[in-house]
Coordinates of C-alpha atoms and ligand atoms in Angstrom, one line a residue:
M213 CA 0.0 0.0 0.0
A214 CA 1.5 3.4 -1.0
I215 CA 1.5 6.1 1.5
E216 CA 0.8 9.6 0.3
K217 CA 1.6 12.8 1.9
I218 CA -1.2 15.4 1.3
I219 CA 0.1 18.9 1.1
V220 CA -1.6 22.3 0.8
P221 CA -1.9 23.1 -2.9
D222 CA -1.7 26.5 -4.5
I223 CA -4.2 28.6 -2.4
G224 CA -4.0 31.7 -4.4
G225 CA -1.0 33.2 -2.7
A226 CA -2.6 33.1 0.8
E227 CA 0.3 33.2 3.2
G228 CA -0.2 31.6 6.6
A229 CA -3.8 30.6 6.3
E230 CA -5.1 29.3 9.7
V231 CA -6.5 25.8 10.2
I232 CA -9.9 26.5 11.6
E233 CA -11.2 22.9 11.5
V234 CA -9.9 19.4 11.1
L235 CA -12.5 17.3 9.4
V236 CA -11.1 13.8 9.8
T237 CA -9.3 11.8 12.4
P238 CA -6.6 9.1 12.0
G239 CA -8.3 5.8 11.0
D240 CA -10.9 7.5 8.9
E241 CA -11.5 6.3 5.3
V242 CA -11.6 9.1 2.9
S243 CA -12.4 9.5 -0.8
V244 CA -10.8 11.7 -3.4
D245 CA -11.9 15.3 -3.0
Q246 CA -13.1 14.8 0.6
G247 CA -12.2 17.7 2.8
L248 CA -9.4 17.0 5.3
I249 CA -9.0 20.4 6.9
V250 CA -10.5 23.9 6.5
L251 CA -8.1 26.9 6.1
E252 CA -9.1 30.4 6.6
S253 CA -7.1 33.3 5.3
D254 CA -8.1 37.0 5.6
K255 CA -9.8 36.7 2.2
A256 CA -11.4 33.3 2.1
S257 CA -12.2 30.0 3.6
M258 CA -11.2 26.8 1.8
E259 CA -11.3 23.1 2.3
I260 CA -8.1 21.2 1.5
P261 CA -9.3 17.9 0.0
A262 CA -7.7 14.5 -0.1
T263 CA -6.1 13.9 -3.5
V264 CA -6.2 10.1 -3.1
A265 CA -8.7 7.7 -1.6
G266 CA -7.6 5.7 1.4
K267 CA -7.2 5.6 5.2
V268 CA -5.9 8.6 7.1
I269 CA -2.9 7.3 9.1
E270 CA -1.6 10.5 10.5
L271 CA -2.7 14.1 10.7
L272 CA 0.1 16.6 10.2
A273 CA -2.0 19.8 10.9
A274 CA -4.0 20.9 13.9
V275 CA -6.5 23.6 14.6
G276 CA -4.6 26.9 15.0
D277 CA -1.7 26.0 12.8
E278 CA -0.7 28.5 10.1
L279 CA -0.2 26.7 6.8
A280 CA 1.0 27.9 3.4
E281 CA 1.4 26.2 0.0
G282 CA 3.3 22.9 0.3
A283 CA 2.7 22.5 4.1
P284 CA 1.9 18.9 5.0
V285 CA -1.7 18.1 6.0
A286 CA -2.0 14.3 6.4
M287 CA -0.6 11.0 5.5
I288 CA -3.0 8.7 3.7
E289 CA -2.6 5.0 3.0
R290 CA -3.8 4.7 -0.6
V291 CA -6.4 2.0 -1.4
S292 CA -5.9 0.1 -4.5
E293 CA -7.8 1.8 -7.3
P294 CA -9.7 0.7 -10.4
D295 CA -7.6 0.0 -13.5
T296 CA -7.8 3.4 -15.0
A297 CA -6.7 5.3 -11.9
A298 CA -4.2 2.6 -11.0
A299 CA -2.4 3.1 -14.3
S300 CA -0.4 5.8 -12.6
T301 CA 1.1 4.9 -9.2
E302 CA 3.1 8.1 -9.1
P303 CA 1.8 10.4 -6.4
E304 CA 0.2 13.4 -8.1
P305 CA 1.5 16.8 -7.0
A306 CA -1.3 18.5 -5.1
A307 CA -1.4 21.4 -7.6
D308 CA -2.6 18.9 -10.2
V309 CA -5.7 18.0 -8.4
P310 CA -8.2 19.7 -10.6
R311 CA -6.9 17.7 -13.6
Q312 CA -6.7 14.5 -11.7
A313 CA -10.2 15.0 -10.3
A314 CA -11.5 15.7 -13.8
Q315 CA -10.0 12.4 -14.9
E316 CA -11.5 10.4 -12.1
D317 CA -14.9 12.0 -12.0
P318 CA -15.8 14.4 -14.7
L319 CA -19.0 15.4 -13.1
E320 CA -17.4 16.2 -9.8
A321 CA -14.4 17.8 -11.3
A322 CA -14.1 20.7 -8.8
P323 CA -13.4 24.3 -10.0
A324 CA -10.0 24.1 -8.3
A325 CA -8.0 21.9 -6.0
V326 CA -9.4 23.9 -3.1
Q327 CA -12.7 25.4 -3.2
V328 CA -11.8 29.0 -2.5
L329 CA -14.4 31.7 -2.2
P330 CA -13.6 35.3 -2.1
D331 CA -14.9 37.4 0.8
S332 CA -18.5 37.7 -0.4
E333 CA -18.7 34.0 -0.9
S334 CA -16.9 32.7 2.1
T335 CA -20.1 31.9 4.0
A336 CA -20.7 29.1 1.5
V337 CA -17.8 27.2 2.9
E338 CA -17.5 28.5 6.4
S339 CA -19.9 25.7 7.3
V340 CA -18.0 22.5 7.4
R341 CA -18.3 19.0 8.6
D342 CA -19.2 18.6 12.2
T343 CA -16.6 16.0 13.4
E344 CA -18.9 14.6 16.0
A345 CA -21.8 14.3 13.6
A346 CA -20.8 11.6 11.3
S347 CA -17.9 9.4 10.2
P348 CA -16.4 10.8 7.0
A349 CA -16.7 7.5 5.2
G350 CA -20.4 7.4 5.8
G351 CA -21.0 11.1 5.3
A352 CA -23.8 11.0 2.8
V353 CA -25.8 8.2 4.5
T354 CA -25.4 9.7 7.9
T355 CA -26.5 13.0 6.7
A356 CA -29.6 11.6 5.2
Q357 CA -30.4 9.8 8.4
A358 CA -29.7 12.9 10.4
H359 CA -32.3 14.8 8.6
V360 CA -34.8 12.0 9.1
T361 CA -34.2 11.8 12.8
G362 CA -33.5 15.4 13.3
T363 CA -30.9 14.7 15.9
K364 CA -27.7 15.3 13.9
F365 CA -26.6 18.0 11.5
Y366 CA -23.5 19.3 9.9
A367 CA -22.3 22.7 10.9
G368 CA -18.9 24.3 11.3
P369 CA -17.8 26.3 14.3
A370 CA -18.5 29.7 12.8
V371 CA -22.0 28.6 12.0
R372 CA -22.5 27.1 15.4
K373 CA -21.3 30.2 17.1
L374 CA -23.6 32.4 15.1
A375 CA -26.5 30.1 15.8
R376 CA -25.8 30.3 19.6
E377 CA -25.6 34.1 19.4
F378 CA -29.0 34.3 17.7
G379 CA -30.5 31.4 19.7
I380 CA -31.3 29.4 16.5
P381 CA -31.9 25.7 17.1
L382 CA -29.7 24.1 14.5
E383 CA -31.7 21.0 14.3
Q384 CA -34.6 23.0 12.9
V385 CA -32.4 24.6 10.1
H386 CA -32.4 23.1 6.6
G387 CA -28.8 22.8 5.5
S388 CA -28.3 23.7 1.8
G389 CA -24.5 23.0 1.7
P390 CA -22.8 19.9 0.4
Q391 CA -24.1 16.8 2.2
G392 CA -26.7 18.9 4.0
R393 CA -24.3 21.1 5.8
I394 CA -25.8 24.1 7.5
L395 CA -24.3 27.4 6.1
K396 CA -24.5 30.9 7.4
D397 CA -26.9 31.7 4.6
D398 CA -29.3 29.0 6.0
L399 CA -29.2 30.7 9.4
H400 CA -30.0 34.1 7.8
R401 CA -32.8 32.5 5.9
Y402 CA -34.1 30.8 9.0
S403 CA -34.1 34.0 11.0
R404 CA -35.6 36.1 8.2
R405 CA -38.4 33.5 7.9
S406 CA -38.9 33.5 11.7
V407 CA -39.2 37.3 11.8
Q408 CA -41.7 37.3 8.9
E409 CA -43.8 34.5 10.4
G410 CA -43.8 35.9 13.9
G411 CA -44.3 39.5 12.8
G412 CA -48.1 39.2 12.7
S413 CA -48.2 40.5 9.1
G414 CA -49.4 37.2 7.8
G415 CA -46.2 36.8 5.7
A416 CA -45.1 33.3 5.4
G417 CA -41.5 33.8 4.3
L418 CA -40.2 32.3 1.2
P419 CA -42.5 29.5 0.1
Q420 CA -40.6 26.3 -0.4
V421 CA -40.7 24.7 -3.8
P422 CA -42.2 21.3 -3.3
E423 CA -40.1 18.2 -4.1
I424 CA -41.8 16.3 -6.9
D425 CA -41.4 12.7 -7.9
F426 CA -41.0 13.3 -11.6
A427 CA -40.6 9.6 -12.3
R428 CA -44.4 9.4 -11.8
F429 CA -44.8 11.1 -15.2
G430 CA -42.2 9.3 -17.2
E431 CA -38.6 8.1 -17.3
V432 CA -36.1 10.3 -15.7
E433 CA -32.4 10.3 -14.8
T434 CA -31.0 12.1 -11.8
T435 CA -27.4 13.2 -11.7
S436 CA -25.3 15.0 -9.1
R437 CA -24.6 18.7 -9.8
T438 CA -21.0 19.8 -10.0
K439 CA -19.5 21.8 -7.2
L440 CA -19.3 24.7 -9.6
D441 CA -22.9 24.5 -10.5
R442 CA -23.9 24.4 -6.8
L443 CA -21.7 27.3 -5.9
T444 CA -23.1 29.3 -8.8
A445 CA -26.6 28.5 -7.7
T446 CA -25.8 29.8 -4.2
N447 CA -24.3 33.0 -5.5
M448 CA -27.1 33.6 -7.9
R449 CA -29.7 33.1 -5.3
R450 CA -27.9 35.3 -2.8
S451 CA -27.7 38.1 -5.4
W452 CA -31.3 37.6 -6.6
L453 CA -32.7 37.7 -3.1
N454 CA -30.6 40.5 -1.7
V455 CA -30.1 42.9 -4.5
P456 CA -32.9 45.0 -6.1
H457 CA -32.0 44.6 -9.7
V458 CA -32.9 47.1 -12.4
T459 CA -32.2 46.1 -16.0
Q460 CA -31.9 48.7 -18.7
F461 CA -31.6 47.9 -22.5
D462 CA -30.0 49.6 -25.3
E463 CA -28.4 48.9 -28.7
A464 CA -24.9 50.0 -29.9
D465 CA -24.3 50.7 -33.6
I466 CA -21.2 48.6 -34.1
T467 CA -21.1 48.9 -37.9
D468 CA -17.8 50.8 -37.8
L469 CA -16.4 48.6 -35.1
E470 CA -17.2 45.5 -37.1
A471 CA -15.5 47.0 -40.2
F472 CA -12.5 47.8 -38.2
R473 CA -12.4 44.4 -36.7
A474 CA -12.6 42.8 -40.2
Q475 CA -9.6 45.0 -41.2
L476 CA -7.6 43.7 -38.3
K477 CA -8.3 40.0 -39.0
G478 CA -5.0 39.5 -40.8
E479 CA -3.1 41.2 -38.0
A480 CA -4.9 39.1 -35.4
E481 CA -3.8 36.0 -37.2
S482 CA -0.2 37.1 -37.3
R483 CA -0.4 37.8 -33.6
E484 CA -1.9 34.3 -33.1
T485 CA -5.0 35.8 -31.5
R486 CA -8.7 36.2 -32.2
L487 CA -10.3 39.6 -32.2
T488 CA -14.0 39.2 -31.3
P489 CA -16.2 42.0 -30.1
L490 CA -15.5 41.1 -26.5
P491 CA -12.2 43.0 -26.0
F492 CA -13.9 46.1 -27.3
L493 CA -16.8 45.6 -24.9
I494 CA -14.4 45.2 -22.0
K495 CA -12.5 48.3 -22.9
A496 CA -15.6 50.3 -23.4
S497 CA -16.9 49.2 -20.0
A498 CA -13.6 50.0 -18.3
I499 CA -13.5 53.5 -19.7
A500 CA -17.2 54.1 -18.8
L501 CA -16.5 52.8 -15.3
R502 CA -13.6 55.3 -15.0
D503 CA -15.9 58.1 -16.1
N504 CA -18.8 56.9 -13.9
P505 CA -17.1 55.6 -10.7
K506 CA -20.4 55.0 -8.9
L507 CA -20.7 51.7 -10.9
N508 CA -17.2 50.8 -9.7
T509 CA -18.2 50.5 -6.0
S510 CA -19.3 47.9 -3.5
L511 CA -21.5 48.2 -0.4
A512 CA -19.7 47.7 2.9
G513 CA -20.4 48.0 6.6
G514 CA -23.8 46.4 6.4
G515 CA -24.9 48.9 3.7
E516 CA -23.7 52.0 5.7
E517 CA -20.6 52.5 3.6
L518 CA -19.6 52.5 0.0
V519 CA -16.1 51.3 -1.2
W520 CA -14.9 53.3 -4.2
K521 CA -12.4 51.2 -6.1
K522 CA -9.4 53.0 -7.7
Y523 CA -8.7 50.1 -10.0
I524 CA -10.8 48.6 -12.8
H525 CA -10.8 44.8 -12.9
I526 CA -13.4 43.3 -15.2
G527 CA -14.8 39.8 -14.9
M528 CA -16.0 37.9 -18.0
A529 CA -18.5 35.1 -17.8
V530 CA -17.2 31.9 -19.4
D531 CA -19.4 29.0 -20.2
T532 CA -17.5 25.8 -19.5
P533 CA -18.7 22.2 -19.6
S534 CA -18.6 22.1 -15.8
G535 CA -20.4 25.4 -15.3
L536 CA -20.1 29.1 -15.3
M537 CA -16.7 30.7 -14.4
V538 CA -15.8 34.4 -14.2
P539 CA -12.1 35.0 -14.6
V540 CA -11.0 38.6 -14.1
I541 CA -9.0 40.9 -16.3
R542 CA -7.0 43.3 -14.2
D543 CA -6.6 47.0 -14.9
A544 CA -8.7 46.6 -18.1
D545 CA -8.8 50.4 -18.6
R546 CA -5.0 50.5 -19.0
K547 CA -4.7 47.7 -21.5
S548 CA -4.8 47.9 -25.3
I549 CA -7.4 46.0 -27.4
W550 CA -4.7 43.5 -28.4
Q551 CA -3.7 42.9 -24.8
L552 CA -7.4 42.4 -23.8
A553 CA -7.9 40.1 -26.8
A554 CA -5.0 37.9 -25.7
E555 CA -6.2 37.8 -22.1
V556 CA -9.7 37.0 -23.1
M557 CA -8.4 34.0 -25.1
E558 CA -6.0 32.9 -22.4
L559 CA -8.5 33.1 -19.5
A560 CA -11.3 31.5 -21.5
A561 CA -9.0 28.6 -22.4
K562 CA -7.8 28.3 -18.8
A563 CA -11.4 28.2 -17.6
R564 CA -12.4 25.5 -20.0
E565 CA -9.3 23.4 -19.1
R566 CA -10.0 24.0 -15.4
K567 CA -6.6 25.6 -14.9
L568 CA -7.8 28.9 -13.3
V569 CA -6.3 29.5 -9.9
P570 CA -8.3 31.4 -7.3
Q571 CA -6.6 34.7 -7.9
D572 CA -7.7 34.6 -11.5
M573 CA -11.2 34.9 -10.3
Q574 CA -10.9 37.4 -7.5
G575 CA -11.1 41.2 -7.3
G576 CA -13.6 41.8 -10.1
C577 CA -15.3 45.2 -10.1
F578 CA -17.8 44.7 -12.9
T579 CA -18.8 41.7 -15.2
V580 CA -19.4 41.4 -18.9
S581 CA -21.5 38.4 -19.8
S582 CA -21.5 37.8 -23.5
L583 CA -24.0 35.4 -25.1
G584 CA -23.5 37.1 -28.4
A585 CA -21.9 34.1 -30.1
I586 CA -24.8 31.9 -28.8
G587 CA -27.7 34.1 -29.8
G588 CA -30.7 35.9 -28.3
T589 CA -31.9 39.5 -28.6
G590 CA -31.7 40.4 -24.9
F591 CA -31.5 39.0 -21.4
T592 CA -31.5 40.3 -17.8
P593 CA -28.1 39.3 -16.2
I594 CA -27.8 38.8 -12.5
I595 CA -25.3 41.0 -10.7
N596 CA -22.2 39.2 -9.5
T597 CA -22.4 40.7 -6.0
P598 CA -20.7 42.5 -4.3
E599 CA -20.2 44.2 -7.7
V600 CA -23.0 46.6 -8.4
A601 CA -23.5 46.2 -12.1
I602 CA -23.2 43.7 -15.0
L603 CA -23.3 44.1 -18.8
G604 CA -25.2 41.5 -20.8
V605 CA -24.3 41.2 -24.5
S606 CA -26.6 39.6 -27.0
K607 CA -26.2 38.8 -30.7
A608 CA -25.5 41.6 -33.1
A609 CA -27.8 41.8 -36.1
T610 CA -28.1 44.1 -39.2
K611 CA -31.2 46.3 -38.9
P612 CA -32.7 49.2 -40.9
V613 CA -31.8 52.4 -39.0
W614 CA -33.3 55.8 -40.0
N615 CA -30.4 58.3 -40.6
G616 CA -32.7 61.3 -41.0
V617 CA -33.1 60.8 -44.7
E618 CA -33.4 57.1 -45.3
F619 CA -33.1 53.7 -43.7
E620 CA -29.6 52.4 -43.7
P621 CA -28.5 48.9 -42.9
R622 CA -26.5 49.1 -39.6
K623 CA -25.0 46.3 -37.4
M624 CA -26.7 46.8 -34.0
L625 CA -25.6 45.1 -30.8
P626 CA -28.2 44.5 -28.2
L627 CA -27.0 45.2 -24.7
S628 CA -28.5 45.0 -21.2
L629 CA -27.2 46.6 -18.0
S630 CA -28.4 45.3 -14.6
Y631 CA -27.5 47.4 -11.6
D632 CA -27.9 47.3 -7.9
H633 CA -30.6 50.0 -7.2
R634 CA -29.4 50.3 -3.6
V635 CA -26.3 51.9 -5.0
V636 CA -26.9 52.9 -8.6
N637 CA -29.7 55.3 -9.4
G638 CA -31.3 55.4 -12.8
G639 CA -29.3 58.5 -13.7
D640 CA -26.0 56.8 -12.8
G641 CA -26.9 53.7 -14.7
G642 CA -28.2 55.6 -17.7
R643 CA -25.1 57.8 -18.0
F644 CA -22.8 54.8 -17.7
F645 CA -24.8 52.9 -20.3
T646 CA -25.0 55.8 -22.7
R647 CA -21.2 56.1 -22.5
V648 CA -20.6 52.4 -23.2
V649 CA -22.9 52.6 -26.2
A650 CA -21.2 55.8 -27.5
L651 CA -17.8 54.3 -27.1
L652 CA -18.8 51.2 -29.1
S653 CA -20.4 53.2 -31.8
D654 CA -17.4 55.4 -32.3
I655 CA -14.3 53.3 -31.9
R656 CA -12.0 56.3 -32.2
Q657 CA -13.0 57.2 -28.7
L658 CA -12.0 53.7 -27.5
S659 CA -8.4 54.3 -28.4
L660 CA -8.2 57.7 -26.9
Ligands
LIG53 N1 -22.9 39.2 -31.9 C1 -22.5 38.5 -32.9 N2 -21.4 37.7 -33.0 C2 -20.6 37.6 -31.9 C3 -20.9 38.3 -30.8 C4 -22.1 39.1 -30.8 N3 -22.4 39.8 -29.7 N4 -20.0 38.0 -29.9 C5 -19.1 37.1 -30.4 N5 -19.5 36.9 -31.7 C6 -18.9 36.0 -32.7 C7 -17.4 36.2 -32.6 O1 -17.0 37.4 -33.3 C8 -16.9 34.9 -33.2 O2 -17.0 35.0 -34.6 P1 -15.7 35.3 -35.5 O3 -14.7 34.3 -35.1 O4 -16.2 35.2 -36.9 O5 -15.3 36.7 -35.1 C9 -17.9 33.9 -32.7 O6 -19.1 34.7 -32.3 C10 -17.5 33.1 -31.5 O7 -17.0 33.9 -30.4 P2 -16.5 33.3 -29.1 O8 -17.6 32.9 -28.2 O9 -15.5 32.2 -29.4 O10 -15.6 34.5 -28.4 P3 -16.1 35.7 -27.6 O11 -14.9 36.5 -27.4 O12 -17.3 36.4 -28.1 O13 -16.6 35.1 -26.1 C11 -16.4 33.9 -24.1 C12 -15.7 34.4 -25.3 C13 -15.5 33.1 -23.3 C14 -17.1 35.0 -23.3 C15 -17.6 33.0 -24.6 O14 -17.0 31.9 -25.4 C16 -18.5 32.5 -23.6 O15 -18.2 31.6 -22.8 N6 -19.7 33.0 -23.5 C17 -20.7 32.6 -22.6 C18 -20.8 33.5 -21.4 C19 -22.0 33.1 -20.5 O16 -22.3 32.0 -20.3 N7 -22.7 34.1 -20.0 C20 -23.9 33.9 -19.3 C21 -23.6 34.0 -17.8 S1 -25.0 33.9 -16.8 O17 -25.4 32.3 -17.1

């Protein structure tokens, strides 16, 4: 039996992240990707998973330890694996985990070796396995039983502490995290519902969507959702429920931009890049953000303060087989169209090959979500909170446009801007949007 040392993989440059929980004990059987410990840096919480299946024979980290990349976590006695996996007996370096996970279980191929969530998302993983609640090997089964009996539940120390402070009985809280873990969001939801129900207003909180046995109506197949899909669902729900969205629509006349882009096709090829409309959209958004800084803010201090960012980092939504990813282009306002084009290609490829590291996805100020290559005349994008606005891009089409004398065929690009109405007023949003449209319609301004 080979013995593997599990080490802390690349955790996005976090130095000295603290072990806030140990999820296993020596003797436990663990599977690939099962969390061993939870680290917390000042930016994020993250589970460090087992990279091999087997038995934990020694723990090399304890609560309170400060660990950095490469620090030992545990020794695991590897179980013999099915033929495909057994083909390689060489221990995989921890940084290769995403690729390895993808090979072993394409559906559960995690977004990264460690599931790292930036500040706004850290609640999703603050809740971790309760070591007394279940044996790791029997996690899923025990969780299911726990919900039936109502006597056991998964919740991490931060969640338990919060529940104690608010007097919330954890056994009554529905856990929406992996394996039914109770997350901070679940506590917030529980308390919101309790307030509404007890407030005498007759409100009944969020009505639950009933579970339906679809098999009653015909053949079905049920599959697990990827971690990425589940994480996206949590973030979307959080944004949808917390942020009053306003979505405004407009069209940019990109006839000249398209002609310019066609002229540059040869140069793009010689630079070994592709020049799609996206780099122009990113550049236009960056300039418009610089001119309209209200859209480059985030709420803080429970809504009492506004953080004005002096940098312009733009996220771009990338559709990958495992789910939605949003890598971030830093200082987009200071980059040329060619630099942006190269970064769009590089980050999109990294996203699809699951090679993005946490810092590639952190620090975004604003997001561009382009469905232009796929189709559609408009959509209402959901804001990537704590950002306060997002630009949705649909498919350009040639339309007759009245030029004051006659109708002219012009290439029109449908755009939608969603903004957080707690921060961005209609005037702010309108001015920003008008600027984006003007920049795209007159590309000379983009290069100024
Ligand atoms: N209108 C018409 N054609 C468009 C267009 C638009 N708005 N945007 C792109 N195209 C064209 C491109 O020009 C390209 O054609 P050419 O090679 O002839 O120039 C073709 O469509 C394919 O583009 P692409 O998709 O490969 O490249 P991109 O730069 O437009 O987009 C990326 C890159 C990564 C954003 C995209 O591939 C993607 O993943 N989009 C999905 C984003 C998403 O899922 N958003 C929703 C999030 S919420 O669920």
